[in-house]
Amino acid sequence: MTIFHKSTSIGFIGAGAVGGSLSVALHNAGYPVLAVASRTHASAETFAARIPGCTPYRSFQKLTDSVGFVFITTSDDAIGAVCDSVRWREGQAVAHCSGAASLDSLQGAVEAGAASGAFHPLQAFSSVEEGVQNIPGTTFGIEAGPELHDYLEQMALDIGGNPIFLRPEDKVLYHISGVLMGNLLSVLASVAASVWPKFDRSRDEGIHALTPMMVAAARNMDANGVPQGVAGPYPRGDLGTIRKHLEALSASAPEYLPLYCELALAGLPFAVEKGALKPELADEIAEIVKSYR
Ligand SMILES: NC(=O)c1ccc[n+]([C@@H]2O[C@H](COP(=O)([O-])OP(=O)(O)OC[C@H]3O[C@@H](n4cnc5c(N)ncnc54)[C@H](OP(=O)(O)O)[C@@H]3O)[C@@H](O)[C@H]2O)c1
């Protein structure tokens, strides 16, 4: 069995936000990131310019031949085709960073004798600069066999991450929780900011005003957990305020009423679990909310 270790040379195919951020974090942690290739050569050149000693390749095959370990950090849909487009060799390894894709997309490499893994950062990446800053403290969902188990675990630790191992059957639910937080939370923030134009304030002003609340709510949840971090008029059982919200939304922003109602209903069991709301009052609130849904 090939041993992968900190001096194994690493290459990236896919020079976007995740590949760019991870490569810089690995380089800073002492891992040799020596090669990159991407769909657009200019992206590979920008990537390589951040890392001393990293060569931008035009050919995926030449990149693959030049390193021991390859990260495929393309869009999810391209992973399988990119993997199948190159010849792998025994003793080599390949991993993707997708939370949704299974290891099946790397099967072509495995059939050629390479090891495969998944190394998914449970984090939102929009730029390399922010991505590098956000990696410390990020959880990495890892799928790997014995060949890559210790290597990927140590890699996550070396860049300040928190490694967790996932079984293939855990992957979709794990990814859903990440999408609810990283993606759908930003949709919720967009909806919250979109209420501001209803009282003649811009959406931009709204999101700037609401972001500190979002940050404080995140800190509160991290510090106090579920359900203690749950707060607001619902756990308080403020029926008067709740009725006013439902009326105002019906009148001024009916497009957001179903979402508001679903979230309010989803929150009631946590408020009861917290001990803040009596089950009878939770039932009463649920009936009222459902009547507006
Ligand atoms: N963004 C996130 O928040 C996030 C979080 C966790 C995991 N991930 C995962 O990380 C992976 C990369 O996501 P990303 O956000 O970094 O995407 P991204 O910013 O869109 O970057 C993808 C990169 O791959 C290149 N590429 C696309 N198709 C290609 C192909 N067929 N062959 C070669 N290169 C190709 C792109 O093209 P160019 O060469 O034209 O630039 C781009 O540089 C995905 O598996 C994603 O699920 C993303």
Short mmCIF file of C-alpha atoms in Angstrom, two decimals, residues 28-236:
data_model
loop_
_atom_site.label_atom_id
_atom_site.label_comp_id
_atom_site.label_asym_id
_atom_site.label_seq_id
_atom_site.Cartn_x
_atom_site.Cartn_y
_atom_site.Cartn_z
CA ASN A 28 1.21 27.74 3.88
CA ALA A 29 1.07 24.53 5.93
CA GLY A 30 4.14 23.13 4.15
CA TYR A 31 2.49 20.83 1.57
CA PRO A 32 4.16 20.87 -1.88
CA VAL A 33 1.51 22.22 -4.27
CA LEU A 34 3.45 21.87 -7.50
CA ALA A 35 0.96 21.86 -10.38
CA VAL A 36 -2.35 23.22 -11.58
CA ALA A 37 -4.49 22.94 -14.71
CA SER A 38 -7.94 24.26 -15.45
CA ARG A 39 -10.45 24.60 -18.26
CA THR A 40 -9.14 28.12 -18.92
CA HIS A 41 -5.36 28.42 -18.87
CA ALA A 42 -5.55 32.01 -17.55
CA SER A 43 -7.27 30.65 -14.38
CA ALA A 44 -4.41 28.17 -13.93
CA GLU A 45 -1.85 30.96 -14.34
CA THR A 46 -3.59 33.15 -11.74
CA PHE A 47 -3.68 30.16 -9.38
CA ALA A 48 0.00 29.33 -9.93
CA ALA A 49 1.06 32.94 -9.38
CA ARG A 50 -0.07 32.67 -5.72
CA ILE A 51 2.16 29.68 -4.97
CA PRO A 52 5.94 29.70 -5.43
CA GLY A 53 7.05 26.61 -7.35
CA CYS A 54 3.61 25.82 -8.78
CA THR A 55 3.52 25.17 -12.57
CA PRO A 56 0.40 25.88 -14.65
CA TYR A 57 -0.16 23.05 -17.15
CA ARG A 58 -2.27 23.13 -20.29
CA SER A 59 -2.53 19.34 -20.31
CA PHE A 60 -4.43 17.50 -17.55
CA GLN A 61 -2.37 14.40 -18.39
CA LYS A 62 0.95 16.18 -17.92
CA LEU A 63 -0.29 17.56 -14.61
CA THR A 64 -1.40 14.10 -13.48
CA ASP A 65 1.92 12.55 -14.52
CA SER A 66 3.87 15.18 -12.57
CA VAL A 67 2.39 14.67 -9.06
CA GLY A 68 1.47 11.97 -6.56
CA PHE A 69 -1.87 13.37 -5.43
CA VAL A 70 -4.46 15.25 -7.51
CA PHE A 71 -7.37 17.33 -6.25
CA ILE A 72 -10.15 17.68 -8.82
CA THR A 73 -11.76 20.97 -7.82
CA THR A 74 -13.90 21.59 -10.89
CA SER A 75 -17.68 22.04 -10.73
CA ASP A 76 -19.34 18.84 -9.50
CA ASP A 77 -20.66 17.89 -12.91
CA ALA A 78 -17.18 17.93 -14.48
CA ILE A 79 -15.44 15.71 -11.88
CA GLY A 80 -16.23 12.34 -13.51
CA ALA A 81 -15.37 13.49 -17.05
CA VAL A 82 -12.11 15.11 -15.92
CA CYS A 83 -11.16 11.97 -14.00
CA ASP A 84 -11.94 9.75 -16.99
CA SER A 85 -10.01 12.00 -19.37
CA VAL A 86 -6.60 11.11 -17.91
CA ARG A 87 -4.56 7.92 -17.43
CA TRP A 88 -3.89 7.26 -13.75
CA ARG A 89 -1.14 5.08 -12.38
CA GLU A 90 -0.84 2.72 -9.44
CA GLY A 91 0.30 4.37 -6.24
CA GLN A 92 -1.29 7.69 -7.15
CA ALA A 93 -4.33 9.25 -5.48
CA VAL A 94 -7.16 11.58 -6.43
CA ALA A 95 -9.76 13.40 -4.36
CA HIS A 96 -12.61 15.77 -5.03
CA CYS A 97 -13.99 18.45 -2.73
CA SER A 98 -17.68 17.98 -3.45
CA GLY A 99 -20.20 17.44 -0.67
CA ALA A 100 -22.73 16.05 -3.12
CA ALA A 101 -20.68 13.81 -5.44
CA SER A 102 -19.91 10.27 -4.35
CA LEU A 103 -16.59 8.51 -4.91
CA ASP A 104 -18.15 6.80 -7.95
CA SER A 105 -17.09 9.78 -10.05
CA LEU A 106 -13.44 8.80 -9.38
CA GLN A 107 -13.97 5.13 -10.26
CA GLY A 108 -11.89 5.43 -13.44
CA ALA A 109 -8.81 6.29 -11.40
CA VAL A 110 -9.49 3.47 -8.93
CA GLU A 111 -9.70 0.96 -11.79
CA ALA A 112 -6.21 2.08 -12.84
CA GLY A 113 -4.88 1.39 -9.34
CA ALA A 114 -5.11 4.87 -7.80
CA ALA A 115 -6.66 5.59 -4.40
CA SER A 116 -9.68 7.90 -4.20
CA GLY A 117 -11.12 10.18 -1.56
CA ALA A 118 -13.40 13.12 -0.88
CA PHE A 119 -12.31 16.11 1.15
CA HIS A 120 -15.27 18.45 1.51
CA PRO A 121 -14.90 21.78 3.30
CA LEU A 122 -18.16 22.58 5.12
CA GLN A 123 -17.72 26.24 4.30
CA ALA A 124 -18.92 28.81 1.76
CA PHE A 125 -16.21 29.95 -0.67
CA SER A 126 -16.68 32.95 -2.88
CA SER A 127 -13.13 34.21 -3.26
CA VAL A 128 -9.64 32.89 -2.60
CA GLU A 129 -8.77 35.69 -0.17
CA GLU A 130 -11.81 35.02 2.05
CA GLY A 131 -11.54 31.29 1.56
CA VAL A 132 -7.99 31.16 2.91
CA GLN A 133 -9.06 33.19 5.96
CA ASN A 134 -12.08 30.98 6.60
CA ILE A 135 -10.38 27.58 6.36
CA PRO A 136 -9.13 27.51 10.00
CA GLY A 137 -12.05 26.19 12.05
CA THR A 138 -13.77 24.67 9.01
CA THR A 139 -15.02 21.10 9.27
CA PHE A 140 -13.86 18.78 6.47
CA GLY A 141 -16.17 15.87 5.62
CA ILE A 142 -13.83 13.09 4.51
CA GLU A 143 -14.57 9.87 2.66
CA ALA A 144 -11.54 7.67 2.23
CA GLY A 145 -10.29 4.11 2.36
CA PRO A 146 -7.29 3.02 4.43
CA GLU A 147 -4.75 4.44 1.94
CA LEU A 148 -5.90 8.03 2.33
CA HIS A 149 -7.54 7.95 5.78
CA ASP A 150 -4.63 9.24 7.86
CA TYR A 151 -3.24 11.50 5.14
CA LEU A 152 -6.49 13.42 4.63
CA GLU A 153 -7.17 13.58 8.36
CA GLN A 154 -3.72 15.06 8.99
CA MET A 155 -4.13 17.41 6.02
CA ALA A 156 -7.33 18.85 7.53
CA LEU A 157 -5.63 19.25 10.91
CA ASP A 158 -2.54 20.89 9.38
CA ILE A 159 -4.64 23.64 7.78
CA GLY A 160 -6.54 24.28 11.01
CA GLY A 161 -9.60 22.28 10.05
CA ASN A 162 -11.76 19.79 11.92
CA PRO A 163 -11.82 16.42 10.10
CA ILE A 164 -14.88 14.19 10.31
CA PHE A 165 -15.25 10.87 8.52
CA LEU A 166 -18.44 10.12 6.63
CA ARG A 167 -19.90 6.89 5.34
CA PRO A 168 -21.17 7.05 1.74
CA GLU A 169 -24.77 6.80 3.00
CA ASP A 170 -24.28 9.83 5.31
CA LYS A 171 -23.17 12.11 2.55
CA VAL A 172 -26.48 13.46 1.23
CA LEU A 173 -27.91 14.41 4.64
CA TYR A 174 -24.57 15.95 5.63
CA HIS A 175 -24.59 17.99 2.42
CA ILE A 176 -28.22 19.06 2.93
CA SER A 177 -27.32 20.48 6.34
CA GLY A 178 -24.47 22.43 4.72
CA VAL A 179 -26.71 23.74 1.95
CA LEU A 180 -29.37 24.79 4.47
CA MET A 181 -26.73 26.79 6.31
CA GLY A 182 -24.37 28.04 3.62
CA ASN A 183 -26.83 28.59 0.78
CA LEU A 184 -30.38 28.75 2.08
CA LEU A 185 -29.35 31.04 4.95
CA SER A 186 -28.18 33.51 2.31
CA VAL A 187 -31.59 33.14 0.63
CA LEU A 188 -33.24 33.88 3.98
CA ALA A 189 -30.99 36.93 4.39
CA SER A 190 -32.01 38.05 0.89
CA VAL A 191 -35.69 37.65 1.77
CA ALA A 192 -35.23 39.56 5.05
CA ALA A 193 -33.49 42.42 3.19
CA SER A 194 -36.21 42.41 0.52
CA VAL A 195 -38.76 43.41 3.15
CA TRP A 196 -36.97 46.79 3.49
CA PRO A 197 -38.17 48.28 0.18
CA LYS A 198 -41.73 47.68 1.49
CA PHE A 199 -41.04 50.50 3.96
CA ASP A 200 -39.06 52.60 1.46
CA ARG A 201 -35.57 51.57 2.44
CA SER A 202 -33.22 49.93 0.00
CA ARG A 203 -32.41 46.25 0.06
CA ASP A 204 -28.72 47.16 0.41
CA GLU A 205 -29.44 49.21 3.51
CA GLY A 206 -31.46 46.28 4.79
CA ILE A 207 -28.72 43.72 4.36
CA HIS A 208 -26.13 46.00 5.99
CA ALA A 209 -28.47 46.54 8.92
CA LEU A 210 -29.29 42.84 9.25
CA THR A 211 -25.84 41.31 8.84
CA PRO A 212 -24.64 42.16 12.39
CA MET A 213 -27.76 40.36 13.64
CA MET A 214 -26.96 37.36 11.49
CA VAL A 215 -23.42 37.29 12.91
CA ALA A 216 -24.68 37.67 16.50
CA ALA A 217 -27.28 34.93 15.93
CA ALA A 218 -24.56 32.62 14.57
CA ARG A 219 -22.32 33.29 17.58
CA ASN A 220 -25.24 32.74 19.93
CA MET A 221 -26.09 29.39 18.32
CA ASP A 222 -22.45 28.29 18.44
CA ALA A 223 -22.11 29.31 22.10
CA ASN A 224 -25.48 28.06 23.38
CA GLY A 225 -26.45 25.31 20.93
CA VAL A 226 -29.88 23.96 19.99
CA PRO A 227 -32.40 24.71 21.46
CA GLN A 228 -30.95 27.25 23.94
CA GLY A 229 -29.83 29.61 21.16
CA VAL A 230 -33.38 29.87 19.72
CA ALA A 231 -34.88 33.29 20.51
CA GLY A 232 -37.53 35.79 19.44
CA PRO A 233 -41.28 36.33 19.72
CA TYR A 234 -42.11 32.66 19.08
CA PRO A 235 -40.17 31.18 22.03
CA ARG A 236 -41.47 34.11 24.11
#
